[in-house]
C-alpha cells in the first residue's frame, strides 16, 4: 500500500526535526524502530514482543546496549492497536494511536489499561531514547529493568510440580479487586490487596493434581515419563492472564519469554478456565506457539477463527445445552420467563442468537436483564446501583421462571441479589422464583458472603456437565494438608478462608483470627465452602489431563515405531512438538477411571451430555445437588438432526423435584396469563408479546379439547360438542319411528283415515244404484276413493328406518297416487261443466260428455306422472342416507331423493293438476246444487292447494326426522281434506237422510 508509506516518512521527518533542534532534548538524540504489522494479529503480537527484546525474540532479556522504547505509536487499523495493547499494557508503555478510534469496551479488560486517545495504524513504531553515556560491563547479558517497570509484578499464587513433561493450568481461584491506575505513583503501589478467595474453586486445582498423581502412578501410562504441572492464578482479569501466558514461555525464576537457560521445557498443553475471558486472553499469546489449549467451564466467543483451532473444549456443544433448556421450559409449560445474564461477549451471543430460538419455540420474555458487573474496587458503588435496578425488575416481574446465563463467578453476584433486595425493603421470599441456570454456572462465593443465606437456590434447576464420582478422589482430598505441598501457593489462602483461621506472617494473622493447626478436616466444611464430591468443572479438568496424557502416549507410541532409542534399558524421552498433539487430541478416545468414554467431535468439543440438577438447600449453609434428569448426546447424528430429535434423549423425573417452599411443592406456573382451558380459544393481545392473550369461548358447534388452542374446531360428522365444548359425544341415530309419540300419532291417523276411506267406499258400493251415487260418474268416485285410501296408506312408508325398497316407493307412490286422485277430481269437475254446457240448444259439447273423457283425463295424468317417476328411478333413484349435518346431536336416517330436480318435477306436476282442478271447480261453483258437487270440490281443492303450498317452505326449513313428519302431515291433511269435503255431504244424505236420495227429490229441489 504505497499511500501509507507517507506515515513512515512523517515519523522520520519528525524525529529528524527534534534531533536538529538544540532547545528540545539537548544532548539527547531520539531514535526509532518501525515494524510492519501486516494488518494481522500474529505479526502485531510478534512485533510487540520484539520491542521488548534484543536482536533475538527474547522479551525482557537484553544482551546489548539497546534500551527500551519509551513510547509506541500504532495504527492506522483499529485491530493493530488492540492487539499490541494486549502485551504492551503489561509494561505500562505509553501508546499513541493514529487512525480510527476504537471503542473502550474493546480495550484490554483490566484496570491497568491506559491509552492516550489510541487509534490504530498499520505500523508499530517504537521510539528509543539514547544518550552519550557509556554502558558499564555489568550491563551486558543482564536483565534490564527500566525504572523497575521492565519486569511485571509477580503472580502471587502458583502451584508447581516438576516432571519430564509439564501441563500448565491457568485457573481463576482468587479474585483481586484492583483500583484504577492514574500513574501518579508507581503502579505496584496502586494495586489493591483485596484478595477474595473462592474456596470452592480450589477443587479445580486439586482435580488437576489428582489426575497427574494417578497417571504417574499408573505404569501403563507414559512409562518412564513423569508428568508435572504448573498452575497459575489468573485472578479473573486479563492482565494476570496475559502475564501467566507469558510466564509459561519463561524460566520459572525469571520473566523472560522464549529464553531457555537450563533444561526446562515449555508446557505441552495448557488447561484454562473456568470463565471464558481466561481462555480468550491466554489464547492471544499461546496460539502464537501453536500450544494445545483445553478449556473447561465456559467457552469464549472466538471471532478469530485461527485461534479457535487450538482450542479443545471440555464441554459439549453449547447449542445442545440451550436446546435442553428450551425443552425444559416447554416441559413445564414455562412460556413467560425472565432472563438475567452476565455482561460479556458470551451474553451478546446468547441474546442475539439463542433467545430468538427460544422465541421460535414459544417462549416469551418478561424482562432481559444483566447481572451487575464485577469491576474494580472503586466501582463497587456502581455495581450496587446496577444491582438495585436488576432486583427491582426481577421482583416486579410476574414470571416465576428465570433463566440465569453466566459463568462460575456469576454466582457471586447472584448471591448478593437477595441482600440488595433487603436493602431496598423487598422481601425476596414473598416473590419466589425458580432459577434455571446454565452448566457454566457453579456455586462460588466471596468470604464475606459465607454467612449469607442460600435459600434463594432452594428448588433451583440447573444443567451440569455430565460427571461421575471418581474413585480415590475423596480420599485424596482427606489427605490434603497445608504443609504437605510446599509448592502449592494456593493452599494457605484457601485454608485460612475455609477454616477462618490464620498462619503466622499472613495477612489473615493481622485480623486476630485463631491459629491454623493444619489438622483441620476438609470434610467438616459446609458444602457451600468446599465440596468433597467432584463437581462438573473438576470432572472436566480430570478428563482434560487424561486426554493430554493419552495424546502423549499415542505420540510416543507412534515415534517409537520408527525411532525407539534405548538407553540403559529405559526409553529416552522424545519431546513431542506441541503442534503435533492437536491432530492426536482430535481423534483421541478412551475410557476414564469412572468407566466413561472421553472423545471429541469434529468441532473439538467434548462428546458428552448434561445432567439436570435440582438444588436443595439446608439451614446449615449446606446443599445437595440431586440429579433429576439428563440429556444424552447423540453421537451418531449430525448436530442439526440431534437438535430436532432432542425429545428422544430428554428425560426428567418430575416427581422427585423439590420446588421452592413458597409453591407448597406444586409445580410453579410461569405464564403471562392463565391457561385458556378446553372450551376456549386464545387470541393475542395487541401490543404485547405473543405469549399474552385473551380467552374466548368456542363458537357454537366447535370445541377445543386442549389448553391454549389457537382455534376451536368442529367435531367429526358423527359427533357433536358437549355442553362445555371441550369434548365430542357420539351422535344418536334418529329416524321417525313407530315407537315414538309423533310416529305413533301419524301412523294412527293414517290408519284411521284409511279405515274411514274404506268404510266410505263400502257404503258407496252398497248404495251404488242410488241417484246421489250415479249423479257424478260412479267409477270416478270409486277410483278417487281407492286413490285416497292408498294415499293414507302410503304415508306409512315414511315411518320407520329407511330401506332401499321404501326409499324407492315413498316419493314415487305418493306422486302417482296423488296425481290419480287429483286427476279424478279434475275429470269429475270437467264432466259436470261439460254436461251443463251440452244442455244448451245446438251445443257441440255433447260429443265430449261421457266416460271416455273422464277415463282419458285420469289415464293421461297417470301416464305422465308415471313417466316422470320412471325417469327419476332410472337416472337418480332415491336411496337410504345418513344426514349428519342438519341436526346437532343426531345422525338422521333418511331417504335421499337422489335427484332434487325430479322430486320437484313430481310435486310440480301434481301442483299443476291441483291448480287446474281448483280453477275448473271454481268456475263451476254456480251450477245447480242438486247435480253439482263443484262447490265442495272447490273448497276441497282450496284446502289441498293450501296444504301443499305451505308444504314447500316448511319442508325446506325442517330438519332431521321432522322433514318426514311434515311430508306425512301434508299427505294426511290434503287427503283428509279431499275425503271430508267431497264425500261427507254424500254420506250424510245416504246414511242420515235417505229420503233425499231419490230422483223425485232431486228434480223437486231443482224446480
mmCIF file of C-alpha atoms in Angstrom, residues 845-964:
data_model
loop_
_atom_site.group_PDB
_atom_site.id
_atom_site.type_symbol
_atom_site.label_atom_id
_atom_site.label_comp_id
_atom_site.label_asym_id
_atom_site.label_seq_id
_atom_site.Cartn_x
_atom_site.Cartn_y
_atom_site.Cartn_z
ATOM 1 C CA UNK A 845 -120.190 -30.342 -26.246
ATOM 2 C CA UNK A 846 -122.417 -33.353 -26.344
ATOM 3 C CA UNK A 847 -119.739 -35.371 -28.091
ATOM 4 C CA UNK A 848 -117.309 -34.799 -25.139
ATOM 5 C CA UNK A 849 -119.738 -35.793 -22.427
ATOM 6 C CA UNK A 850 -119.212 -39.402 -21.322
ATOM 7 C CA UNK A 851 -116.919 -41.882 -19.657
ATOM 8 C CA UNK A 852 -114.334 -41.700 -22.397
ATOM 9 C CA UNK A 853 -113.280 -38.159 -21.483
ATOM 10 C CA UNK A 854 -113.086 -38.932 -17.792
ATOM 11 C CA UNK A 855 -111.014 -42.032 -18.334
ATOM 12 C CA UNK A 856 -108.753 -40.165 -20.720
ATOM 13 C CA UNK A 857 -108.050 -37.426 -18.192
ATOM 14 C CA UNK A 858 -107.262 -39.921 -15.440
ATOM 15 C CA UNK A 859 -105.195 -42.183 -17.672
ATOM 16 C CA UNK A 860 -103.207 -39.310 -19.183
ATOM 17 C CA UNK A 861 -102.404 -37.878 -15.770
ATOM 18 C CA UNK A 862 -101.350 -41.303 -14.510
ATOM 19 C CA UNK A 863 -99.086 -41.945 -17.504
ATOM 20 C CA UNK A 864 -97.382 -38.559 -17.314
ATOM 21 C CA UNK A 865 -96.646 -38.877 -13.616
ATOM 22 C CA UNK A 866 -95.573 -42.485 -14.002
ATOM 23 C CA UNK A 867 -93.199 -41.458 -16.810
ATOM 24 C CA UNK A 868 -91.640 -38.800 -14.624
ATOM 25 C CA UNK A 869 -91.169 -41.315 -11.803
ATOM 26 C CA UNK A 870 -89.716 -43.877 -14.187
ATOM 27 C CA UNK A 871 -87.121 -41.425 -15.444
ATOM 28 C CA UNK A 872 -86.377 -40.462 -11.845
ATOM 29 C CA UNK A 873 -85.833 -44.066 -10.770
ATOM 30 C CA UNK A 874 -83.705 -44.765 -13.802
ATOM 31 C CA UNK A 875 -81.492 -41.688 -13.582
ATOM 32 C CA UNK A 876 -81.033 -40.985 -9.872
ATOM 33 C CA UNK A 877 -83.230 -43.134 -7.676
ATOM 34 C CA UNK A 878 -83.730 -42.321 -4.002
ATOM 35 C CA UNK A 879 -81.546 -44.262 -1.563
ATOM 36 C CA UNK A 880 -81.054 -44.619 2.215
ATOM 37 C CA UNK A 881 -78.689 -41.967 3.535
ATOM 38 C CA UNK A 882 -77.246 -40.526 6.751
ATOM 39 C CA UNK A 883 -77.808 -36.843 7.400
ATOM 40 C CA UNK A 884 -75.012 -35.823 9.792
ATOM 41 C CA UNK A 885 -75.296 -32.077 9.444
ATOM 42 C CA UNK A 886 -78.879 -30.940 9.843
ATOM 43 C CA UNK A 887 -79.162 -31.965 13.496
ATOM 44 C CA UNK A 888 -76.502 -31.074 16.080
ATOM 45 C CA UNK A 889 -76.845 -34.110 18.306
ATOM 46 C CA UNK A 890 -78.341 -36.677 15.943
ATOM 47 C CA UNK A 891 -77.466 -38.543 12.815
ATOM 48 C CA UNK A 892 -80.695 -38.748 10.826
ATOM 49 C CA UNK A 893 -81.528 -41.814 8.780
ATOM 50 C CA UNK A 894 -83.434 -40.627 5.757
ATOM 51 C CA UNK A 895 -84.157 -41.324 2.144
ATOM 52 C CA UNK A 896 -82.077 -39.166 -0.097
ATOM 53 C CA UNK A 897 -84.154 -38.013 -3.076
ATOM 54 C CA UNK A 898 -81.298 -38.802 -5.405
ATOM 55 C CA UNK A 899 -82.368 -36.043 -7.746
ATOM 56 C CA UNK A 900 -83.949 -32.980 -6.186
ATOM 57 C CA UNK A 901 -84.959 -31.799 -9.660
ATOM 58 C CA UNK A 902 -87.026 -34.921 -10.320
ATOM 59 C CA UNK A 903 -88.569 -34.654 -6.857
ATOM 60 C CA UNK A 904 -89.784 -31.143 -7.576
ATOM 61 C CA UNK A 905 -90.938 -32.241 -11.052
ATOM 62 C CA UNK A 906 -93.251 -34.759 -9.395
ATOM 63 C CA UNK A 907 -94.529 -32.100 -6.993
ATOM 64 C CA UNK A 908 -94.805 -29.597 -9.843
ATOM 65 C CA UNK A 909 -96.987 -31.853 -11.995
ATOM 66 C CA UNK A 910 -99.186 -32.650 -9.029
ATOM 67 C CA UNK A 911 -99.434 -28.935 -8.290
ATOM 68 C CA UNK A 912 -100.346 -28.271 -11.893
ATOM 69 C CA UNK A 913 -103.219 -30.762 -11.730
ATOM 70 C CA UNK A 914 -104.351 -29.231 -8.443
ATOM 71 C CA UNK A 915 -104.444 -25.688 -9.818
ATOM 72 C CA UNK A 916 -106.330 -26.783 -12.940
ATOM 73 C CA UNK A 917 -108.839 -28.717 -10.858
ATOM 74 C CA UNK A 918 -109.266 -25.771 -8.478
ATOM 75 C CA UNK A 919 -109.816 -23.385 -11.420
ATOM 76 C CA UNK A 920 -112.392 -25.578 -13.143
ATOM 77 C CA UNK A 921 -114.221 -26.244 -9.889
ATOM 78 C CA UNK A 922 -114.213 -22.534 -9.100
ATOM 79 C CA UNK A 923 -115.805 -21.768 -12.472
ATOM 80 C CA UNK A 924 -118.487 -24.456 -11.936
ATOM 81 C CA UNK A 925 -119.426 -23.375 -8.428
ATOM 82 C CA UNK A 926 -122.719 -21.655 -9.591
ATOM 83 C CA UNK A 927 -124.204 -24.655 -11.353
ATOM 84 C CA UNK A 928 -127.442 -26.193 -9.876
ATOM 85 C CA UNK A 929 -126.721 -27.786 -6.458
ATOM 86 C CA UNK A 930 -128.690 -30.958 -6.997
ATOM 87 C CA UNK A 931 -126.390 -32.256 -9.635
ATOM 88 C CA UNK A 932 -123.366 -30.246 -8.792
ATOM 89 C CA UNK A 933 -120.610 -31.038 -6.250
ATOM 90 C CA UNK A 934 -118.372 -28.308 -7.664
ATOM 91 C CA UNK A 935 -118.684 -26.170 -4.546
ATOM 92 C CA UNK A 936 -117.418 -29.000 -2.383
ATOM 93 C CA UNK A 937 -114.643 -29.754 -4.871
ATOM 94 C CA UNK A 938 -113.661 -26.089 -4.919
ATOM 95 C CA UNK A 939 -113.381 -25.993 -1.135
ATOM 96 C CA UNK A 940 -111.508 -29.307 -1.015
ATOM 97 C CA UNK A 941 -109.074 -28.173 -3.684
ATOM 98 C CA UNK A 942 -108.551 -24.923 -1.800
ATOM 99 C CA UNK A 943 -107.578 -26.930 1.264
ATOM 100 C CA UNK A 944 -105.425 -29.233 -0.875
ATOM 101 C CA UNK A 945 -103.564 -26.379 -2.547
ATOM 102 C CA UNK A 946 -103.134 -24.515 0.756
ATOM 103 C CA UNK A 947 -101.609 -27.593 2.352
ATOM 104 C CA UNK A 948 -99.107 -28.191 -0.397
ATOM 105 C CA UNK A 949 -98.221 -24.560 -0.867
ATOM 106 C CA UNK A 950 -97.322 -24.353 2.811
ATOM 107 C CA UNK A 951 -95.532 -27.670 2.493
ATOM 108 C CA UNK A 952 -92.689 -26.319 0.347
ATOM 109 C CA UNK A 953 -91.266 -23.684 2.782
ATOM 110 C CA UNK A 954 -91.960 -25.918 5.764
ATOM 111 C CA UNK A 955 -90.182 -28.828 4.086
ATOM 112 C CA UNK A 956 -87.163 -26.710 3.291
ATOM 113 C CA UNK A 957 -86.877 -25.293 6.816
ATOM 114 C CA UNK A 958 -87.486 -28.527 8.713
ATOM 115 C CA UNK A 959 -84.547 -30.664 9.899
ATOM 116 C CA UNK A 960 -83.971 -34.288 10.605
ATOM 117 C CA UNK A 961 -86.894 -36.596 11.036
ATOM 118 C CA UNK A 962 -89.283 -33.646 11.115
ATOM 119 C CA UNK A 963 -88.872 -33.332 7.340
ATOM 120 C CA UNK A 964 -90.538 -36.725 7.044
#
